[in-house]
Amino acid sequence: MDAASGSADRGTTERVLTLLGLLQQRRVWTGPQLADRLGVTPRTVRRDVERLRALGYPVHAGQGVGGGYRLAPGQELPPLLLDDEEAIATVVSLLAGAGGAGAGDAALRALTKLDRVLPARLRDEVRALSGSVKSFDAGRAAVAPEVLMTLARACRDEVEAGFDYPSGSEVRRRRVEPYRLVASDRRWYLLAFDLDRHDWRSFRVDRMTGVSARTWRFRPRAAPEAAAYVQEGVASRVYTHRARFLVRASADTVRAQIPASAAVVRRRGTELCEVVTGAENLDFVLMHVLLLSHDFEVLDPPELGRRCNELAQRLLRAGAAMPPEQDTEKP
């Protein structure tokens, strides 16, 4: 390809991108209006519209009064064209969502995609603006967006990460292969392979300090399913006592009654489910399962079944001690 043809191709590409931006700005453009804005003939506009259609953009052409070119919603999401101001606004909004309360991990996934293509000239402005965005809802533990982005990049690029993390009364440096960030209703967690302990671990992101990503790449291992692993750890593995119940209700019904961070609910047919949870006190676990108002059986541990019988006897004695109700109805 000679210099002239290369320059022509770049000119065509820039013009088609400009056309796409115009179609995204307002509902309908006539052919002459687009030709005037682009400085080309209506025939060139028609050719450029066909190029956009070939790329997956559904550009519709209407005839007569009120007709013109219109960008319609498509079956699939094609590439989205953003100018500098739109890109900054999008990234700042996603940063606020990812680091604040009520956020889902979809915001973080979108951020990592934008982070790959965001021009360097915009990064300082994004950082300055994101620092001015706060949330009044304190439902989720606060995490700096920069920390989430550092960990998300490390997961995406498959590079080792390091951070200081409390262990008992000490704070130790952890070296990990990061795999996934998982959002719960209250916190962010990182699923990672701990290089010093040679095992999988989940870490609370709000407890991390000194978070950094290294340039050392790792070969991905066969990893557990991230959300399930983190949920089971949060709901049961971190507690002194781990309990399993067979509940006589559908899994969907029980999931609506118990927060995901409090228990793992596994389907056991249409009208049965298994509930796995944990606590520091077995009475606390029993109280919460009892308040679900469904019949249940204790599967594990054995001492929990014995505790059920002890409490049942105590309740029966308490009920038997009540004086009989007096008949107050007059003849």
Short mmCIF file of C-alpha atoms in Angstrom, two decimals:
data_model
loop_
_atom_site.label_atom_id
_atom_site.label_comp_id
_atom_site.label_asym_id
_atom_site.label_seq_id
_atom_site.Cartn_x
_atom_site.Cartn_y
_atom_site.Cartn_z
CA MET A 1 0.00 0.00 0.00
CA ASP A 2 1.44 3.38 -0.98
CA ALA A 3 1.26 6.53 1.13
CA ALA A 4 -1.62 8.01 -0.87
CA SER A 5 -3.86 4.95 -0.50
CA GLY A 6 -3.00 4.67 3.21
CA SER A 7 -3.95 8.31 3.72
CA ALA A 8 -7.21 7.74 1.84
CA ASP A 9 -8.07 4.74 4.04
CA ARG A 10 -7.42 6.77 7.19
CA GLY A 11 -9.61 9.56 5.82
CA THR A 12 -12.44 7.12 5.11
CA THR A 13 -12.16 5.57 8.58
CA GLU A 14 -12.22 8.96 10.30
CA ARG A 15 -15.20 10.04 8.20
CA VAL A 16 -17.16 6.85 9.00
CA LEU A 17 -16.44 7.30 12.73
CA THR A 18 -17.61 10.91 12.49
CA LEU A 19 -20.78 9.72 10.75
CA LEU A 20 -21.38 7.22 13.56
CA GLY A 21 -20.95 9.97 16.13
CA LEU A 22 -23.50 12.14 14.33
CA LEU A 23 -26.04 9.30 14.19
CA GLN A 24 -25.60 8.76 17.93
CA GLN A 25 -26.21 12.43 18.67
CA ARG A 26 -29.77 12.76 17.39
CA ARG A 27 -32.65 10.63 16.18
CA VAL A 28 -32.84 11.36 12.43
CA TRP A 29 -30.56 12.97 9.86
CA THR A 30 -31.41 13.58 6.24
CA GLY A 31 -28.88 12.62 3.58
CA PRO A 32 -28.17 16.25 2.58
CA GLN A 33 -27.67 17.22 6.25
CA LEU A 34 -25.08 14.50 6.75
CA ALA A 35 -23.38 15.31 3.45
CA ASP A 36 -23.11 18.96 4.50
CA ARG A 37 -21.69 18.10 7.95
CA LEU A 38 -19.16 15.67 6.49
CA GLY A 39 -18.25 17.78 3.45
CA VAL A 40 -18.98 14.97 0.98
CA THR A 41 -21.67 14.07 -1.57
CA PRO A 42 -24.91 12.23 -0.68
CA ARG A 43 -23.57 9.26 -2.65
CA THR A 44 -20.53 9.07 -0.34
CA VAL A 45 -22.88 9.23 2.65
CA ARG A 46 -24.78 6.22 1.28
CA ARG A 47 -21.52 4.27 0.87
CA ASP A 48 -20.42 5.15 4.42
CA VAL A 49 -23.79 4.06 5.78
CA GLU A 50 -23.27 0.68 4.10
CA ARG A 51 -19.85 0.45 5.77
CA LEU A 52 -21.48 1.00 9.18
CA ARG A 53 -24.09 -1.66 8.44
CA ALA A 54 -21.32 -4.10 7.54
CA LEU A 55 -19.75 -3.43 10.97
CA GLY A 56 -23.02 -4.35 12.70
CA TYR A 57 -24.66 -0.95 13.18
CA PRO A 58 -28.37 -1.09 12.20
CA VAL A 59 -28.73 2.18 10.26
CA HIS A 60 -32.30 2.52 8.91
CA ALA A 61 -33.19 4.77 5.97
CA GLY A 62 -36.68 6.28 5.74
CA GLN A 63 -38.28 7.84 2.66
CA GLY A 64 -40.54 10.86 2.28
CA VAL A 65 -41.32 13.71 4.67
CA GLY A 66 -39.70 13.11 8.02
CA GLY A 67 -37.51 10.38 6.56
CA GLY A 68 -33.78 10.09 6.82
CA TYR A 69 -31.04 8.02 8.41
CA ARG A 70 -31.64 6.66 11.91
CA LEU A 71 -29.45 4.46 14.16
CA ALA A 72 -31.71 1.76 15.63
CA PRO A 73 -31.08 -0.68 18.49
CA GLY A 74 -29.46 -3.88 17.22
CA GLN A 75 -29.55 -7.56 18.11
CA GLU A 76 -25.96 -7.35 19.38
CA LEU A 77 -24.02 -4.49 20.93
CA PRO A 78 -21.56 -3.10 18.34
CA PRO A 79 -18.54 -0.95 19.26
CA LEU A 80 -19.58 2.29 20.99
CA LEU A 81 -18.03 5.58 19.97
CA LEU A 82 -17.38 8.03 22.83
CA ASP A 83 -15.76 11.44 22.69
CA ASP A 84 -13.38 12.56 25.47
CA GLU A 85 -16.07 14.11 27.68
CA GLU A 86 -18.37 11.09 27.32
CA ALA A 87 -15.53 8.68 28.11
CA ILE A 88 -14.56 10.63 31.24
CA ALA A 89 -18.16 10.78 32.46
CA THR A 90 -18.63 7.04 31.87
CA VAL A 91 -15.45 6.03 33.69
CA VAL A 92 -16.13 8.33 36.66
CA SER A 93 -19.67 6.96 37.01
CA LEU A 94 -18.39 3.38 36.91
CA LEU A 95 -15.66 4.17 39.44
CA ALA A 96 -18.25 5.59 41.81
CA GLY A 97 -20.42 2.52 41.35
CA ALA A 98 -17.63 0.00 41.74
CA GLY A 99 -16.21 1.55 44.89
CA GLY A 100 -19.44 2.60 46.54
CA ALA A 101 -22.51 0.96 47.98
CA GLY A 102 -24.97 -1.13 46.02
CA ALA A 103 -22.53 -1.82 43.20
CA GLY A 104 -22.38 -4.98 41.17
CA ASP A 105 -19.34 -6.54 39.58
CA ALA A 106 -20.74 -5.57 36.16
CA ALA A 107 -19.47 -2.03 36.77
CA LEU A 108 -15.98 -3.36 37.41
CA ARG A 109 -16.04 -5.56 34.30
CA ALA A 110 -17.01 -2.53 32.22
CA LEU A 111 -14.24 -0.51 33.85
CA THR A 112 -11.56 -3.05 32.95
CA LYS A 113 -12.67 -2.93 29.32
CA LEU A 114 -12.59 0.86 29.22
CA ASP A 115 -9.27 0.88 31.06
CA ARG A 116 -7.68 -1.05 28.21
CA VAL A 117 -8.60 1.58 25.59
CA LEU A 118 -8.71 4.82 27.60
CA PRO A 119 -6.14 7.31 26.22
CA ALA A 120 -3.37 8.26 28.63
CA ARG A 121 -4.23 11.94 28.24
CA LEU A 122 -7.57 11.34 30.01
CA ARG A 123 -6.32 9.38 33.02
CA ASP A 124 -5.36 12.37 35.20
CA GLU A 125 -8.72 14.03 34.61
CA VAL A 126 -10.58 10.80 35.42
CA ARG A 127 -8.59 10.41 38.65
CA ALA A 128 -9.29 13.98 39.72
CA LEU A 129 -13.01 13.78 39.00
CA SER A 130 -13.52 10.35 40.58
CA GLY A 131 -12.14 11.69 43.87
CA SER A 132 -15.01 14.19 44.03
CA VAL A 133 -17.74 11.54 43.75
CA LYS A 134 -19.15 10.19 47.02
CA SER A 135 -22.16 8.10 48.07
CA PHE A 136 -24.49 8.70 51.01
CA ASP A 137 -25.34 4.97 51.29
CA ALA A 138 -22.87 3.27 53.62
CA GLY A 139 -24.28 -0.24 53.19
CA ARG A 140 -21.08 -1.64 51.70
CA ALA A 141 -17.62 -1.41 53.21
CA ALA A 142 -15.79 1.43 51.48
CA VAL A 143 -13.05 0.47 49.02
CA ALA A 144 -10.90 2.90 47.04
CA PRO A 145 -11.70 2.59 43.31
CA GLU A 146 -7.96 2.61 42.56
CA VAL A 147 -7.54 -0.55 44.66
CA LEU A 148 -10.34 -2.30 42.78
CA MET A 149 -8.84 -1.24 39.46
CA THR A 150 -5.36 -2.46 40.43
CA LEU A 151 -6.74 -5.88 41.38
CA ALA A 152 -9.04 -6.03 38.35
CA ARG A 153 -6.12 -5.27 36.01
CA ALA A 154 -4.02 -7.96 37.72
CA CYS A 155 -6.84 -10.51 37.25
CA ARG A 156 -7.26 -9.48 33.62
CA ASP A 157 -3.54 -9.44 32.77
CA GLU A 158 -2.71 -12.57 34.83
CA VAL A 159 0.07 -10.94 36.85
CA GLU A 160 0.93 -11.50 40.50
CA ALA A 161 -0.32 -9.07 43.14
CA GLY A 162 0.80 -8.19 46.63
CA PHE A 163 -0.85 -6.57 49.64
CA ASP A 164 -0.63 -6.32 53.42
CA TYR A 165 -3.37 -8.30 55.19
CA PRO A 166 -4.23 -8.88 58.88
CA SER A 167 -3.65 -12.38 60.22
CA GLY A 168 -4.58 -12.65 63.88
CA SER A 169 -2.80 -9.83 65.71
CA GLU A 170 -0.25 -9.34 62.91
CA VAL A 171 -0.29 -7.78 59.46
CA ARG A 172 1.61 -9.80 56.89
CA ARG A 173 2.55 -9.32 53.26
CA ARG A 174 0.66 -11.70 50.96
CA ARG A 175 1.78 -12.73 47.46
CA VAL A 176 -1.03 -14.08 45.31
CA GLU A 177 -2.13 -15.04 41.84
CA PRO A 178 -5.40 -13.08 41.56
CA TYR A 179 -8.27 -14.73 39.67
CA ARG A 180 -11.60 -12.98 40.30
CA LEU A 181 -13.13 -10.11 42.22
CA VAL A 182 -16.49 -11.03 43.78
CA ALA A 183 -19.08 -8.53 45.01
CA SER A 184 -21.46 -9.36 47.85
CA ASP A 185 -24.23 -7.16 49.23
CA ARG A 186 -21.76 -5.79 51.81
CA ARG A 187 -18.17 -6.25 50.62
CA TRP A 188 -15.73 -6.95 47.79
CA TYR A 189 -13.65 -10.14 47.92
CA LEU A 190 -10.68 -11.38 45.91
CA LEU A 191 -10.35 -15.05 45.00
CA ALA A 192 -6.63 -15.79 44.67
CA PHE A 193 -4.05 -18.55 44.94
CA ASP A 194 -1.82 -17.77 47.93
CA LEU A 195 1.75 -18.41 46.81
CA ASP A 196 3.12 -18.74 50.35
CA ARG A 197 0.38 -21.07 51.62
CA HIS A 198 0.03 -22.97 48.34
CA ASP A 199 -3.76 -22.96 48.49
CA TRP A 200 -6.83 -20.99 47.41
CA ARG A 201 -7.93 -18.11 49.62
CA SER A 202 -10.58 -15.40 49.58
CA PHE A 203 -9.58 -11.95 50.88
CA ARG A 204 -11.70 -8.99 51.92
CA VAL A 205 -10.59 -6.07 49.77
CA ASP A 206 -11.47 -3.47 52.43
CA ARG A 207 -8.87 -5.10 54.75
CA MET A 208 -6.04 -4.82 52.22
CA THR A 209 -3.38 -2.11 52.36
CA GLY A 210 -0.38 -1.45 50.16
CA VAL A 211 -2.00 -3.14 47.15
CA SER A 212 0.26 -3.46 44.11
CA ALA A 213 0.49 -5.48 40.92
CA ARG A 214 3.77 -6.99 39.74
CA THR A 215 4.96 -7.54 36.19
CA TRP A 216 5.50 -11.26 36.83
CA ARG A 217 2.94 -13.21 34.82
CA PHE A 218 1.52 -16.55 35.95
CA ARG A 219 -0.02 -19.48 34.14
CA PRO A 220 -3.67 -19.83 35.27
CA ARG A 221 -4.49 -22.87 37.43
CA ALA A 222 -7.76 -24.82 37.52
CA ALA A 223 -9.69 -22.52 39.83
CA PRO A 224 -12.84 -23.13 41.90
CA GLU A 225 -16.00 -21.31 40.88
CA ALA A 226 -15.33 -17.87 42.31
CA ALA A 227 -18.74 -16.76 43.58
CA ALA A 228 -19.60 -20.12 45.14
CA TYR A 229 -16.18 -20.44 46.83
CA VAL A 230 -16.33 -16.95 48.31
CA GLN A 231 -19.96 -17.30 49.40
CA GLU A 232 -19.34 -20.58 51.22
CA GLY A 233 -16.28 -19.11 52.91
CA VAL A 234 -18.18 -16.02 54.07
CA ALA A 235 -21.23 -18.01 55.20
CA SER A 236 -19.57 -20.92 57.01
CA ARG A 237 -15.81 -21.54 56.76
CA VAL A 238 -14.78 -18.48 58.77
CA TYR A 239 -16.84 -19.49 61.83
CA THR A 240 -16.06 -21.82 64.73
CA HIS A 241 -19.17 -23.91 64.07
CA ARG A 242 -20.39 -25.02 60.63
CA ALA A 243 -23.96 -26.34 60.37
CA ARG A 244 -26.04 -28.10 57.71
CA PHE A 245 -29.83 -28.33 57.67
CA LEU A 246 -32.40 -30.00 55.44
CA VAL A 247 -35.24 -27.48 55.12
CA ARG A 248 -38.71 -28.46 53.86
CA ALA A 249 -39.18 -25.56 51.46
CA SER A 250 -37.98 -24.74 47.96
CA ALA A 251 -34.51 -23.30 47.47
CA ASP A 252 -35.98 -20.17 45.86
CA THR A 253 -38.20 -19.56 48.90
CA VAL A 254 -35.35 -19.93 51.39
CA ARG A 255 -32.92 -17.84 49.32
CA ALA A 256 -35.42 -15.00 49.49
CA GLN A 257 -35.37 -15.26 53.30
CA ILE A 258 -31.62 -15.55 53.93
CA PRO A 259 -28.94 -13.09 52.71
CA ALA A 260 -26.36 -14.73 50.45
CA SER A 261 -23.63 -13.68 52.88
CA ALA A 262 -25.32 -15.59 55.72
CA ALA A 263 -25.83 -19.04 54.20
CA VAL A 264 -25.43 -21.23 51.13
CA VAL A 265 -28.74 -22.67 49.92
CA ARG A 266 -28.55 -25.80 47.72
CA ARG A 267 -31.50 -27.21 45.84
CA ARG A 268 -32.67 -30.71 46.88
CA GLY A 269 -35.68 -31.23 44.63
CA THR A 270 -38.67 -28.94 44.20
CA GLU A 271 -39.72 -28.67 47.86
CA LEU A 272 -36.48 -29.38 49.74
CA CYS A 273 -33.18 -27.55 50.10
CA GLU A 274 -29.95 -27.80 52.07
CA VAL A 275 -28.80 -24.79 54.09
CA VAL A 276 -25.11 -24.48 54.99
CA THR A 277 -24.19 -21.75 57.44
CA GLY A 278 -21.93 -20.98 60.36
CA ALA A 279 -21.71 -19.05 63.62
CA GLU A 280 -19.73 -18.74 66.81
CA ASN A 281 -22.72 -20.04 68.80
CA LEU A 282 -24.93 -23.01 67.85
CA ASP A 283 -27.99 -21.51 69.55
CA PHE A 284 -27.68 -18.51 67.25
CA VAL A 285 -27.79 -20.78 64.19
CA LEU A 286 -30.81 -22.68 65.49
CA MET A 287 -32.70 -19.48 66.24
CA HIS A 288 -32.32 -18.20 62.69
CA VAL A 289 -33.31 -21.48 61.04
CA LEU A 290 -36.30 -21.78 63.36
CA LEU A 291 -37.46 -18.27 62.43
CA LEU A 292 -37.67 -19.31 58.77
CA SER A 293 -40.96 -20.99 59.80
CA HIS A 294 -40.28 -24.18 57.82
CA ASP A 295 -39.88 -27.72 59.12
CA PHE A 296 -36.22 -28.75 59.13
CA GLU A 297 -33.78 -31.49 60.11
CA VAL A 298 -30.26 -31.13 61.46
CA LEU A 299 -27.74 -32.86 59.18
CA ASP A 300 -24.51 -31.80 60.83
CA PRO A 301 -22.87 -31.55 63.37
CA PRO A 302 -24.26 -34.22 65.76
CA GLU A 303 -24.03 -31.93 68.80
CA LEU A 304 -26.40 -29.52 67.07
CA GLY A 305 -29.08 -32.23 67.01
CA ARG A 306 -28.58 -32.85 70.72
CA ARG A 307 -28.84 -29.12 71.36
CA CYS A 308 -32.14 -29.08 69.47
CA ASN A 309 -33.55 -31.72 71.84
CA GLU A 310 -32.34 -29.83 74.93
CA LEU A 311 -33.94 -26.59 73.79
CA ALA A 312 -37.15 -28.39 72.80
CA GLN A 313 -37.45 -29.89 76.29
CA ARG A 314 -36.84 -26.49 77.85
CA LEU A 315 -39.55 -24.93 75.72
CA LEU A 316 -42.00 -27.70 76.57
CA ARG A 317 -41.36 -27.18 80.29
CA ALA A 318 -41.85 -23.45 79.90
CA GLY A 319 -45.16 -24.03 78.16
CA ALA A 320 -46.33 -26.58 80.75
CA ALA A 321 -45.65 -24.13 83.57
CA MET A 322 -48.17 -21.64 82.19
CA PRO A 323 -51.46 -21.59 84.16
CA PRO A 324 -54.50 -22.73 82.17
CA GLU A 325 -56.59 -20.02 80.59
CA GLN A 326 -59.67 -19.06 82.60
CA ASP A 327 -63.06 -19.26 80.92
CA THR A 328 -64.34 -15.68 81.20
CA GLU A 329 -67.56 -16.24 79.26
CA LYS A 330 -70.62 -15.62 81.43
CA PRO A 331 -73.57 -18.00 81.30
#
